[in-house]
PDB file of C-alpha atoms in Angstrom:
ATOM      1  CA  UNK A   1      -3.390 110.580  60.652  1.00  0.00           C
ATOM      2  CA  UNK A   2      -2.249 108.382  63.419  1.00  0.00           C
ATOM      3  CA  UNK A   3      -5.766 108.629  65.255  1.00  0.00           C
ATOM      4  CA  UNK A   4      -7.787 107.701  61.950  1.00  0.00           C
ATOM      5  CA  UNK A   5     -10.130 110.905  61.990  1.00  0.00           C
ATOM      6  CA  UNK A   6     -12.016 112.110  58.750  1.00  0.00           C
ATOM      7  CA  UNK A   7      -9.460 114.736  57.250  1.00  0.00           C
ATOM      8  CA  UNK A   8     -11.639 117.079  56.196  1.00  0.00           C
ATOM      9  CA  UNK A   9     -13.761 117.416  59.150  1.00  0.00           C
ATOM     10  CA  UNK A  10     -11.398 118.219  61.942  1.00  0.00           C
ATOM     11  CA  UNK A  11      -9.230 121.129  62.719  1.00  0.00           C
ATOM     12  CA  UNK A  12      -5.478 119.957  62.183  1.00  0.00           C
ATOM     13  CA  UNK A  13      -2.769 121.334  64.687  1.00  0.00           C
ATOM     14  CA  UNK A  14       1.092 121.490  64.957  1.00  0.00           C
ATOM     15  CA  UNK A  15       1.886 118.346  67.349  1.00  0.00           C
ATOM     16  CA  UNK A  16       2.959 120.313  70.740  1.00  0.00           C
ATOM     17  CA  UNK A  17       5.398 117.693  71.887  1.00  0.00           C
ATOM     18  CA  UNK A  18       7.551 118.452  68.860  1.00  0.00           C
ATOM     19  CA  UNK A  19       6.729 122.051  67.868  1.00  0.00           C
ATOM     20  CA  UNK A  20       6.134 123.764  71.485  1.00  0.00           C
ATOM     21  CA  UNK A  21       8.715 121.987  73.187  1.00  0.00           C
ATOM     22  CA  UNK A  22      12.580 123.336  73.696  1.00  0.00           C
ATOM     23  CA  UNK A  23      13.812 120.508  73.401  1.00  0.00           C
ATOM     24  CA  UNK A  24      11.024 118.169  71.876  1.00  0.00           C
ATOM     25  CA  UNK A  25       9.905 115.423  74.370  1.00  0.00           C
ATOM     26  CA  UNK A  26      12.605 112.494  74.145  1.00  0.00           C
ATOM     27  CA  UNK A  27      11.755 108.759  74.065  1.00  0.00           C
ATOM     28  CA  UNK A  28      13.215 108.457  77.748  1.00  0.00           C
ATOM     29  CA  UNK A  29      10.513 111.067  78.717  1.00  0.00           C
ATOM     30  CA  UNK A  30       7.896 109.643  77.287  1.00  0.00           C
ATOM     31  CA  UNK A  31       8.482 106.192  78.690  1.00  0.00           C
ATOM     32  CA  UNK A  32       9.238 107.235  82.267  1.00  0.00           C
ATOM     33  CA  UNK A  33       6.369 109.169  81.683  1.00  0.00           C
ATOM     34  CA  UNK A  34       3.745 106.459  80.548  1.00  0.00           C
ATOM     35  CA  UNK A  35       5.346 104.132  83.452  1.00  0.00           C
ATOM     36  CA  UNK A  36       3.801 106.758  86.168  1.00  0.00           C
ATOM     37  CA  UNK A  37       0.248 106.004  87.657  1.00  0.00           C
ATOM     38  CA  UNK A  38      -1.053 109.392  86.912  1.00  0.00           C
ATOM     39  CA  UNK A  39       0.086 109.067  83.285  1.00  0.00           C
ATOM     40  CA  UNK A  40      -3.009 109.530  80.227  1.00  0.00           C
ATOM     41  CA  UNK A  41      -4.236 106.151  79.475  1.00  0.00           C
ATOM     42  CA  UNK A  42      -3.591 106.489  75.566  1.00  0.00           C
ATOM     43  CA  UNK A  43       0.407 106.474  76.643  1.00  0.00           C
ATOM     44  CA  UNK A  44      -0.004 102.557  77.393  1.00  0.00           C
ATOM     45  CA  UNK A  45      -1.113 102.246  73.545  1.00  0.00           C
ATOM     46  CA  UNK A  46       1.337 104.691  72.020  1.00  0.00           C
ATOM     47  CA  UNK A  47       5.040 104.840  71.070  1.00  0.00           C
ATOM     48  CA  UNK A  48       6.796 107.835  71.397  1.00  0.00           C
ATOM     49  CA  UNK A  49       6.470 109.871  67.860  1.00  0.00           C
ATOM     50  CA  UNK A  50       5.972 112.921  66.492  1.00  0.00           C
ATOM     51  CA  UNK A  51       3.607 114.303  63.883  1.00  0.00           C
ATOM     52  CA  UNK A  52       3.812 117.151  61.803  1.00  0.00           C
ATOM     53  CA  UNK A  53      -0.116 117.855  61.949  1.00  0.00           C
ATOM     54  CA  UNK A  54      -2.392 116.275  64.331  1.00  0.00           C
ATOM     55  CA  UNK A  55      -6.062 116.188  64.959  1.00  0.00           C
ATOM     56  CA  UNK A  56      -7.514 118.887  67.492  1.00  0.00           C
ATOM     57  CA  UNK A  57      -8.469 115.498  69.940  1.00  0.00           C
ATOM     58  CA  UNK A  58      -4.984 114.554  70.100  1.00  0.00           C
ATOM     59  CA  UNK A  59      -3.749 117.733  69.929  1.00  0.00           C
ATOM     60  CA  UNK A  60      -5.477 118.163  73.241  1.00  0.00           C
ATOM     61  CA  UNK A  61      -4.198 114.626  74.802  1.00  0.00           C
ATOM     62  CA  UNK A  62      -1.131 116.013  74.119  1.00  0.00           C
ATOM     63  CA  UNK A  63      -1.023 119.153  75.425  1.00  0.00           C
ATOM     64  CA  UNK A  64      -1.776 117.547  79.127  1.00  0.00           C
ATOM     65  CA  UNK A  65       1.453 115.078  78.044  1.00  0.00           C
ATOM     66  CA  UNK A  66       3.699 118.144  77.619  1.00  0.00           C
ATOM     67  CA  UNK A  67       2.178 119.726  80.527  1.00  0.00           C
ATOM     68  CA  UNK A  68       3.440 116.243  82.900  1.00  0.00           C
ATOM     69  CA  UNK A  69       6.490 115.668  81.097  1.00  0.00           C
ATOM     70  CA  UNK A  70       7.033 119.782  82.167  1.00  0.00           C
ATOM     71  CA  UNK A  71       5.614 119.464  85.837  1.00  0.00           C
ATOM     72  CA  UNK A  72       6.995 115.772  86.602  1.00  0.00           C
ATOM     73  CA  UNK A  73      10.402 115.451  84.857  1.00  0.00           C
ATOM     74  CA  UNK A  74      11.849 119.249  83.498  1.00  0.00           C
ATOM     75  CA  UNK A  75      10.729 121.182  86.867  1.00  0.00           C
ATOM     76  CA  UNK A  76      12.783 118.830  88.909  1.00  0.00           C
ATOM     77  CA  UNK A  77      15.920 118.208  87.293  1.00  0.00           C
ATOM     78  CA  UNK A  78      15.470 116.218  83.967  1.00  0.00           C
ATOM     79  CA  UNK A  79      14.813 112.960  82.828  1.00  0.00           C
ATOM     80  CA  UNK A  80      18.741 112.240  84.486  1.00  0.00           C
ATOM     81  CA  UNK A  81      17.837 113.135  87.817  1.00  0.00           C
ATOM     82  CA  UNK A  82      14.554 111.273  88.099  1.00  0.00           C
ATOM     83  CA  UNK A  83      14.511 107.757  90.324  1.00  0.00           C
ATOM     84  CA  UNK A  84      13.409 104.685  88.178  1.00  0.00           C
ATOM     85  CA  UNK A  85       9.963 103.386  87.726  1.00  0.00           C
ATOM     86  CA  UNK A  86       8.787  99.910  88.985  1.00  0.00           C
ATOM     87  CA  UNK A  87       9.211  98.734  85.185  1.00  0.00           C
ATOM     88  CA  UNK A  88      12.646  99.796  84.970  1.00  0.00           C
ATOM     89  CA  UNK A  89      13.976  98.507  87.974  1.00  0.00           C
ATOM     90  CA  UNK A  90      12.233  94.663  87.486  1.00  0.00           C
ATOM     91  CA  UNK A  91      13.624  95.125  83.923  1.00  0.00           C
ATOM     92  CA  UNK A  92      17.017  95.712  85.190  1.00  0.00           C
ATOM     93  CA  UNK A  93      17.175  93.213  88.164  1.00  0.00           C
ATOM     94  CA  UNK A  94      16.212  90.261  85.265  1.00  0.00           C
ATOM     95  CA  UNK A  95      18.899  91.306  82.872  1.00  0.00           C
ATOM     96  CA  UNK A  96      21.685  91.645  85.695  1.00  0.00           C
ATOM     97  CA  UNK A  97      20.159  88.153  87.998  1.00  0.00           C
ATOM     98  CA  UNK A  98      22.704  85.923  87.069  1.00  0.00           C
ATOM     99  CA  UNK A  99      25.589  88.968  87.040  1.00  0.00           C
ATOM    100  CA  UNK A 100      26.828  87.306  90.602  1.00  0.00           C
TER     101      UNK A 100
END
């Protein structure tokens, strides 16, 4: 498992991000997502991925990352309609600096 927990004594659950999701969270979420100041801390540390089974701990971190990626991005529009982060707009203005 991708949190290193003893297999046989923790409770294994369908990840929710892939399994409870309709559609699953997308890499776009995710990073828009981690890129807020109320994001979870462990999104810093994490790449967007999906697990078949994961431990109950991260079942629950990720349950309150479906939750935001519901209340933040889905509930107003979509991942399309959301203004960029701070990170995506410095990223942007140093690949297009010298475009003038």
């Amino acid at each position: 498992p991708a949190c290193s927990q003893d297999s046989g004594t923790t409770e294994w659950k369908a990840d929710p991000l892939r399994w409870d999701m309709d559609p699953p969270c997308s890499e776009a979420e995710w990073t828009y997502l981690a890129d807020l100041p109320q994001a979870p801390g462990f999104m810093a540390t994490q790449r967007h991925g999906y697990m078949n089974k994961i431990c109950r701990g991260c079942y629950n971190a990720r349950l309150e990352v479906m939750a935001k990626v519901h209340s933040r991005i889905r509930a107003r529009g979509g991942i399309e309609q959301m203004r960029p982060t701070m990170r995506m707009r410095k990223e942007y203005e140093a690949a297009h600096e010298l475009d003038m």
